[in-house]
Amino acid sequence: MIGYAELAKRFGTPSYVYDLDRIAAARQDLFSALPDEVELFYAAKANPHPELLREMRRGEGRRCRAEISSTGELAAVLAAGFAAADILYTGPGKTEGELAEALAAGVRLFSVESPGDLRNVGAAATRLGVVADCLLRVNSASASATSSIRMTGLPSQFGFDSETLPELRDELLDVPGAEVAGAHFFPLSNAKDEASLIAEFQHTIGLAARLQEQLGVRFRFVDIGGGFSAPYAVTGERPVYGNLRAALAGSLDEHFPGWRTGGPRIACESGRYLVGDSGTLMVGVVNLKESRGRRFVILDGGINTFGGMSGLGRILPVSVRPYDEGAPHEQIASLVGPLCTPGDVLGRDVELPALAPGDTVSIPNAGAYGPTASLLMFLGRPAPTEIVVRGEELVSVSRIQHVRAYEHGREL
């Protein structure tokens, strides 16, 4: 394996190293955990790096489709080789211009969050003389898993409330340019264990079947969501789900007897599980400081480099590795970045080895929600270098550039 410490010395810090072999392994593990007939969307928001997107399409056999939420992601996945027919466009704020661009590119599958969202998709499709297949995203009133990150059950901009959806039937089925093709669920993220994940999927499949009956519509496509777990910025291994395949097949056989032959087509989606353990963030130690009895390790990358999905206000439970993997932990300190805000904290009271300015440490399992989920533009600091490897092969080295384009003014 290429030494990440040497890559950090060569290309500087902060820098990410992504291993494509790890992505291939995660993709294979997840496909093996799903019935052969189940399709899989890669959530591009997790990491839209061009090499990682291409990896999702690489190889023979089953390949990922793409789930996107912007025209920027649309351009990225098309450039990476995804066909427009393989794309699911999601999100609560799809604008007229974005819908027109996606439809013109050939996208025909949309997740819609409300009657207004459905009408907007239909209007855009009608203007182009096409029909869009729409999945009704469902905000379930109940859930199975009692832990993990809940995505449903509360008032939300995401999805139709499941308890009121049937009464909207006539309104939803009478939108020109938009055909209700099925349902889309995403009830949780990062399930605590396989039993919780299975129980949530079983709950979702049962709810999908009931809604199909209540709406009087034969679903052609049901996306039952994700929730696949992976460690994020801490040491650990992503799980391999040995019981999920049989449990999913059994539940689908019970509620959708024709699913094996496409009645309906079934899909799952994943972001973090597929790319999370492929990435390692290398950061340099700039300075050490003590203040009123507390220690601080000041790094050359903070929430502008690794802000996580929530950005400000979220303290990641990071683990740090020094160059020397065998070095003992010798201090407790807060990891802070270089930004002029007290919110630039990667971790508080973290166990650390002895460190000095000029040292480099690494944060593992950082392949998801990295640069593009961070405060990348704050203070105008350079984006981190992104290094892609495959085993011993150095595939690419790149950096996102901040460029201002003018519509009015001296520069064009």
Coordinates of C-alpha atoms in Angstrom, one line a residue:
M1 CA 0.0 0.0 0.0
I2 CA 1.2 3.5 -0.8
G3 CA 2.3 5.2 2.4
Y4 CA -0.2 8.0 3.3
A5 CA 2.4 9.8 5.3
E6 CA 4.7 10.0 2.3
L7 CA 1.8 11.2 0.2
A8 CA 1.1 14.0 2.7
K9 CA 4.8 15.0 2.6
R10 CA 4.8 15.0 -1.1
F11 CA 1.5 16.8 -1.8
G12 CA 1.0 18.7 1.5
T13 CA -1.7 19.0 4.1
P14 CA -4.6 19.1 4.6
S15 CA -5.2 16.3 2.1
Y16 CA -7.6 13.4 1.6
V17 CA -6.5 10.0 0.4
Y18 CA -9.2 7.9 -1.2
D19 CA -8.5 4.2 -2.0
L20 CA -10.7 3.0 -4.9
D21 CA -10.1 -0.6 -3.8
R22 CA -12.0 0.1 -0.6
I23 CA -14.9 1.5 -2.6
A24 CA -15.0 -1.6 -4.8
A25 CA -15.0 -3.8 -1.7
A26 CA -17.8 -1.8 0.0
R27 CA -19.9 -1.9 -3.2
Q28 CA -19.5 -5.6 -3.5
D29 CA -20.3 -6.2 0.1
L30 CA -23.5 -4.1 -0.1
F31 CA -24.6 -5.8 -3.4
S32 CA -24.0 -9.2 -1.8
A33 CA -26.2 -8.2 1.2
L34 CA -29.1 -7.3 -1.1
P35 CA -31.3 -9.6 -3.2
D36 CA -30.1 -9.7 -6.8
E37 CA -33.2 -7.9 -8.1
V38 CA -32.8 -4.9 -5.8
E39 CA -31.2 -1.9 -7.4
L40 CA -28.8 0.5 -5.6
F41 CA -28.5 4.2 -5.9
Y42 CA -25.3 5.9 -4.9
A43 CA -26.0 9.2 -3.1
A44 CA -23.7 11.6 -4.8
K45 CA -23.9 14.1 -2.0
A46 CA -21.7 11.7 0.1
N47 CA -18.7 12.4 -2.2
P48 CA -19.0 13.6 -5.8
H49 CA -15.3 13.3 -6.6
P50 CA -15.1 12.3 -10.3
E51 CA -12.9 9.2 -9.7
L52 CA -15.2 7.9 -6.9
L53 CA -18.3 8.4 -9.2
R54 CA -16.6 6.5 -12.0
E55 CA -15.7 3.7 -9.6
M56 CA -19.5 3.2 -8.9
R57 CA -19.9 2.4 -12.6
R58 CA -16.8 0.2 -12.9
G59 CA -16.7 -3.5 -13.4
E60 CA -19.0 -6.2 -14.7
G61 CA -22.4 -7.2 -13.2
R62 CA -24.4 -5.0 -10.9
R63 CA -23.6 -1.3 -11.0
C64 CA -24.9 1.6 -8.9
R65 CA -27.4 4.1 -10.2
A66 CA -27.1 7.8 -9.1
E67 CA -29.2 9.8 -6.6
I68 CA -28.7 13.5 -7.0
S69 CA -30.1 16.7 -5.6
S70 CA -28.8 19.5 -7.8
T71 CA -27.7 20.3 -11.4
G72 CA -24.1 20.4 -10.2
E73 CA -24.4 16.8 -9.1
L74 CA -26.3 16.1 -12.4
A75 CA -23.3 17.4 -14.4
A76 CA -20.9 15.4 -12.3
V77 CA -22.7 12.0 -12.6
L78 CA -23.2 12.5 -16.3
A79 CA -19.6 13.3 -16.8
A80 CA -18.7 10.1 -14.8
G81 CA -20.6 7.9 -17.2
F82 CA -24.0 7.5 -15.6
A83 CA -26.9 7.5 -18.1
A84 CA -29.7 9.9 -17.5
A85 CA -32.1 6.9 -17.2
D86 CA -30.1 5.8 -14.2
I87 CA -30.6 9.0 -12.2
L88 CA -33.0 9.8 -9.4
Y89 CA -33.4 13.5 -8.8
T90 CA -34.4 14.3 -5.2
G91 CA -34.7 17.3 -2.9
P92 CA -37.4 19.7 -1.6
G93 CA -36.4 22.8 -3.4
K94 CA -36.2 21.8 -7.1
T95 CA -36.4 25.1 -9.1
E96 CA -38.0 25.6 -12.5
G97 CA -34.5 26.0 -14.1
E98 CA -33.1 23.0 -12.4
L99 CA -36.1 20.8 -13.5
A100 CA -35.8 22.0 -17.1
E101 CA -32.1 21.2 -17.2
A102 CA -32.5 17.8 -15.7
L103 CA -35.4 16.9 -18.0
A104 CA -33.6 18.2 -21.0
A105 CA -30.7 16.0 -20.1
G106 CA -33.0 13.0 -20.1
V107 CA -33.7 12.5 -16.4
R108 CA -37.2 11.0 -16.0
L109 CA -37.3 9.8 -12.4
F110 CA -38.0 12.3 -9.6
S111 CA -38.7 12.1 -5.9
V112 CA -41.3 14.6 -4.9
E113 CA -41.9 16.0 -1.4
S114 CA -45.3 17.8 -1.6
P115 CA -48.2 18.5 -4.0
G116 CA -46.5 21.7 -5.0
D117 CA -43.3 19.9 -5.8
L118 CA -45.2 17.4 -7.9
R119 CA -46.9 20.2 -9.8
N120 CA -43.6 21.9 -10.5
V121 CA -42.2 18.7 -11.9
G122 CA -45.3 18.2 -14.1
A123 CA -45.2 21.7 -15.4
A124 CA -41.6 21.5 -16.3
A125 CA -42.1 18.2 -18.1
T126 CA -45.2 19.5 -19.9
R127 CA -43.2 22.5 -21.3
L128 CA -40.8 20.0 -22.8
G129 CA -43.5 17.7 -24.1
V130 CA -42.5 14.7 -21.9
V131 CA -43.8 12.9 -18.9
A132 CA -41.8 12.5 -15.6
D133 CA -42.1 9.5 -13.4
C134 CA -42.5 10.7 -9.8
L135 CA -41.9 8.8 -6.5
L136 CA -43.9 10.2 -3.6
R137 CA -41.4 10.6 -0.8
V138 CA -43.1 9.4 2.4
N139 CA -42.6 10.9 5.9
S140 CA -43.8 7.9 8.0
A141 CA -45.8 8.7 11.1
S142 CA -44.2 5.7 12.9
A143 CA -41.0 3.8 12.8
S144 CA -39.4 0.6 13.9
A145 CA -35.9 1.5 15.0
T146 CA -35.8 3.5 18.2
S147 CA -32.2 4.6 17.8
S148 CA -30.0 5.8 14.9
I149 CA -30.6 9.1 13.1
R150 CA -34.3 9.5 12.5
M151 CA -35.4 11.0 9.2
T152 CA -39.1 10.7 9.6
G153 CA -41.9 11.0 12.1
L154 CA -41.6 14.7 12.7
P155 CA -42.8 17.8 10.9
S156 CA -40.4 18.2 8.0
Q157 CA -39.7 19.7 4.6
F158 CA -39.1 16.1 3.4
G159 CA -41.9 14.0 2.2
F160 CA -45.7 13.6 2.4
D161 CA -47.0 12.8 5.9
S162 CA -48.0 9.2 5.6
E163 CA -51.2 9.7 7.6
T164 CA -52.6 12.4 5.2
L165 CA -51.3 11.0 1.9
P166 CA -54.4 8.9 1.0
E167 CA -56.7 12.0 1.2
L168 CA -54.5 13.7 -1.5
R169 CA -55.1 10.9 -3.9
D170 CA -57.2 12.7 -6.5
E171 CA -55.0 15.8 -6.4
L172 CA -51.8 13.8 -6.9
L173 CA -53.1 11.6 -9.8
D174 CA -54.3 14.5 -11.8
V175 CA -51.1 16.5 -12.5
P176 CA -50.3 16.9 -16.2
G177 CA -46.8 15.9 -17.1
A178 CA -46.2 13.9 -13.9
E179 CA -47.2 10.3 -13.3
V180 CA -47.1 8.8 -9.9
A181 CA -44.8 5.8 -10.4
G182 CA -44.3 4.7 -6.8
A183 CA -42.9 5.8 -3.5
H184 CA -39.6 6.8 -1.9
F185 CA -38.7 6.3 1.7
F186 CA -35.6 7.3 3.8
P187 CA -36.6 6.7 7.4
L188 CA -33.2 6.6 9.1
S189 CA -29.5 7.0 8.7
N190 CA -26.7 5.0 10.2
A191 CA -28.7 2.1 11.8
K192 CA -27.2 1.0 15.1
D193 CA -27.1 -2.7 14.1
E194 CA -28.4 -5.1 11.5
A195 CA -31.5 -6.0 13.5
S196 CA -32.6 -2.4 13.6
L197 CA -31.9 -2.0 9.9
I198 CA -33.9 -5.1 9.0
A199 CA -36.8 -4.1 11.2
E200 CA -36.9 -0.6 9.6
F201 CA -36.9 -2.0 6.1
Q202 CA -39.7 -4.4 7.0
H203 CA -41.7 -1.6 8.4
T204 CA -41.1 0.5 5.3
I205 CA -42.1 -2.3 2.9
G206 CA -45.3 -2.9 4.8
L207 CA -46.1 0.8 4.8
A208 CA -45.4 1.0 1.0
A209 CA -47.9 -1.9 0.4
R210 CA -50.6 -0.2 2.5
L211 CA -50.1 3.1 0.7
Q212 CA -50.3 1.4 -2.7
E213 CA -53.7 -0.1 -1.7
Q214 CA -55.0 3.2 -0.2
L215 CA -54.0 5.2 -3.2
G216 CA -55.3 2.6 -5.6
V217 CA -52.2 2.9 -7.7
R218 CA -50.0 0.0 -8.8
F219 CA -46.5 1.1 -7.9
R220 CA -43.9 0.5 -10.6
F221 CA -41.0 1.6 -8.4
V222 CA -40.3 1.6 -4.7
D223 CA -37.2 3.1 -3.2
I224 CA -37.0 1.8 0.4
G225 CA -34.1 4.0 1.4
G226 CA -30.9 3.1 3.2
G227 CA -29.6 3.4 6.7
F228 CA -26.5 1.3 6.2
S229 CA -24.0 2.0 8.9
A230 CA -20.3 3.0 8.7
P231 CA -17.9 4.6 11.1
Y232 CA -17.4 8.3 10.5
A233 CA -14.1 9.9 11.4
V234 CA -13.4 7.3 14.1
T235 CA -11.6 4.0 14.0
G236 CA -13.6 0.9 13.3
E237 CA -14.9 -1.3 10.4
R238 CA -18.1 -1.0 8.5
P239 CA -20.4 -3.9 9.1
V240 CA -21.1 -6.7 6.6
Y241 CA -24.8 -7.6 6.7
G242 CA -25.2 -11.4 6.6
N243 CA -28.9 -11.6 7.3
L244 CA -30.3 -8.7 5.4
R245 CA -30.6 -10.4 2.0
A246 CA -33.0 -13.2 3.2
A247 CA -34.9 -10.8 5.4
L248 CA -35.6 -8.3 2.6
A249 CA -36.6 -11.1 0.2
G250 CA -39.0 -12.5 2.7
S251 CA -40.7 -9.2 3.4
L252 CA -40.9 -8.3 -0.3
D253 CA -42.4 -11.7 -1.1
E254 CA -45.1 -11.1 1.5
H255 CA -46.1 -7.6 0.5
F256 CA -45.1 -7.3 -3.2
P257 CA -45.4 -10.8 -4.7
G258 CA -44.3 -9.7 -8.2
W259 CA -41.2 -7.8 -7.1
R260 CA -38.8 -10.4 -8.5
T261 CA -40.0 -9.7 -12.0
G262 CA -40.3 -5.9 -11.6
G263 CA -43.7 -5.5 -10.2
P264 CA -42.6 -3.2 -8.6
R265 CA -38.9 -2.6 -9.1
I266 CA -37.2 -2.2 -5.7
A267 CA -34.2 0.0 -4.9
C268 CA -32.1 1.0 -1.9
E269 CA -29.7 3.9 -1.6
S270 CA -26.4 4.5 0.2
G271 CA -23.7 7.1 0.4
R272 CA -21.5 6.8 3.5
Y273 CA -21.4 3.0 3.5
L274 CA -20.0 3.0 0.0
V275 CA -17.3 5.6 0.3
G276 CA -16.8 6.2 4.1
D277 CA -13.9 3.8 4.8
S278 CA -12.1 4.7 1.5
G279 CA -11.0 8.0 2.8
T280 CA -8.3 9.2 5.2
L281 CA -7.8 12.9 6.1
M282 CA -4.2 14.0 6.6
V283 CA -3.8 17.2 8.6
G284 CA -0.7 19.0 9.7
V285 CA 0.0 20.3 13.3
V286 CA 0.6 24.0 13.1
N287 CA 0.8 24.9 16.8
L288 CA 0.2 23.7 20.4
K289 CA -1.4 25.9 23.0
E290 CA -2.6 25.7 26.6
S291 CA -5.4 28.0 27.9
R292 CA -6.7 27.9 31.4
G293 CA -5.8 24.3 32.0
R294 CA -6.9 23.0 28.6
R295 CA -4.7 21.9 25.7
F296 CA -5.3 22.7 22.0
V297 CA -3.7 21.2 18.9
I298 CA -4.1 23.7 16.1
L299 CA -4.3 22.1 12.7
D300 CA -4.0 23.4 9.1
G301 CA -7.5 22.0 8.3
G302 CA -10.7 22.4 10.3
I303 CA -14.4 22.6 9.5
N304 CA -13.4 24.2 6.2
T305 CA -11.9 20.9 5.3
F306 CA -13.9 18.4 7.2
G307 CA -17.2 20.1 8.3
G308 CA -19.4 17.0 8.2
M309 CA -23.0 17.1 7.1
S310 CA -24.0 19.7 9.7
G311 CA -21.1 22.1 9.6
L312 CA -21.1 24.6 12.4
G313 CA -22.5 23.3 15.7
R314 CA -21.4 19.7 15.3
I315 CA -18.4 18.3 17.0
L316 CA -17.2 15.2 15.4
P317 CA -16.1 12.3 17.7
V318 CA -12.9 12.0 15.8
S319 CA -10.1 9.5 16.3
V320 CA -6.6 10.6 15.4
R321 CA -3.6 8.5 14.3
P322 CA -0.1 9.8 14.2
Y323 CA 2.5 8.8 11.6
D324 CA 3.7 6.1 14.0
E325 CA 0.7 3.8 14.4
G326 CA 2.3 2.3 17.5
A327 CA 2.7 5.6 19.4
P328 CA 0.8 5.6 22.7
H329 CA -1.8 8.3 23.6
E330 CA -0.1 10.7 25.9
Q331 CA -2.4 13.7 26.2
I332 CA -6.0 14.9 26.1
A333 CA -6.6 17.9 23.9
S334 CA -9.0 19.6 21.6
L335 CA -8.4 19.5 17.8
V336 CA -9.0 22.9 16.3
G337 CA -8.6 24.3 12.8
P338 CA -7.1 27.5 11.4
L339 CA -10.4 29.5 11.0
C340 CA -11.2 32.7 12.8
T341 CA -14.2 31.3 14.6
P342 CA -14.6 29.4 17.9
G343 CA -16.7 26.9 16.0
D344 CA -13.7 25.5 14.2
V345 CA -13.4 22.4 16.3
L346 CA -13.0 18.9 15.0
G347 CA -13.0 17.3 18.4
R348 CA -12.9 18.1 22.1
D349 CA -10.9 16.1 24.7
V350 CA -9.5 13.7 22.2
E351 CA -6.9 11.1 23.2
L352 CA -3.7 12.1 21.3
P353 CA -0.1 11.0 21.1
A354 CA 2.7 13.4 21.8
L355 CA 2.7 15.9 19.0
A356 CA 4.8 18.8 17.8
P357 CA 4.4 21.5 15.1
G358 CA 5.3 19.9 11.8
D359 CA 3.8 16.5 12.6
T360 CA 1.0 15.0 10.6
V361 CA -1.9 13.1 11.9
S362 CA -4.7 11.2 10.1
I363 CA -8.4 10.9 10.6
P364 CA -9.7 7.6 9.4
N365 CA -13.0 6.7 7.8
A366 CA -13.3 10.2 6.3
G367 CA -14.3 9.3 2.7
A368 CA -17.9 10.7 3.0
Y369 CA -19.1 14.2 3.7
G370 CA -15.6 15.8 3.4
P371 CA -14.7 18.9 1.3
T372 CA -18.1 19.4 -0.4
A373 CA -19.9 19.2 3.0
S374 CA -17.6 21.7 4.6
L375 CA -17.2 25.5 5.0
L376 CA -14.9 25.3 1.9
M377 CA -15.0 29.0 1.0
F378 CA -14.7 30.5 4.4
L379 CA -11.7 32.9 4.6
G380 CA -10.7 31.9 1.1
R381 CA -8.4 29.2 2.3
P382 CA -7.3 26.7 -0.4
A383 CA -9.4 23.5 -0.6
P384 CA -7.7 20.4 0.6
T385 CA -5.8 18.3 -1.9
E386 CA -7.6 15.1 -2.9
I387 CA -5.4 12.1 -3.7
V388 CA -6.8 9.0 -5.3
V389 CA -5.0 5.6 -5.1
R390 CA -5.8 2.1 -6.1
G391 CA -3.6 -0.2 -4.1
E392 CA 0.0 0.8 -5.0
E393 CA -1.1 3.0 -8.0
L394 CA -1.4 6.7 -7.7
V395 CA -4.5 7.5 -9.8
S396 CA -4.9 11.3 -9.5
V397 CA -4.2 14.4 -7.4
S398 CA -6.5 17.3 -7.6
R399 CA -7.9 20.3 -5.7
I400 CA -11.2 22.2 -6.0
Q401 CA -10.6 25.8 -7.1
H402 CA -12.6 28.8 -6.1
V403 CA -13.4 30.8 -9.2
R404 CA -15.7 33.8 -9.5
A405 CA -17.5 34.2 -12.8
Y406 CA -19.0 37.6 -13.7
E407 CA -22.2 38.2 -15.6
H408 CA -21.8 42.0 -15.3
G409 CA -18.5 43.8 -14.7
R410 CA -15.0 43.9 -16.2
E411 CA -14.4 40.2 -16.0
L412 CA -16.4 37.7 -18.0

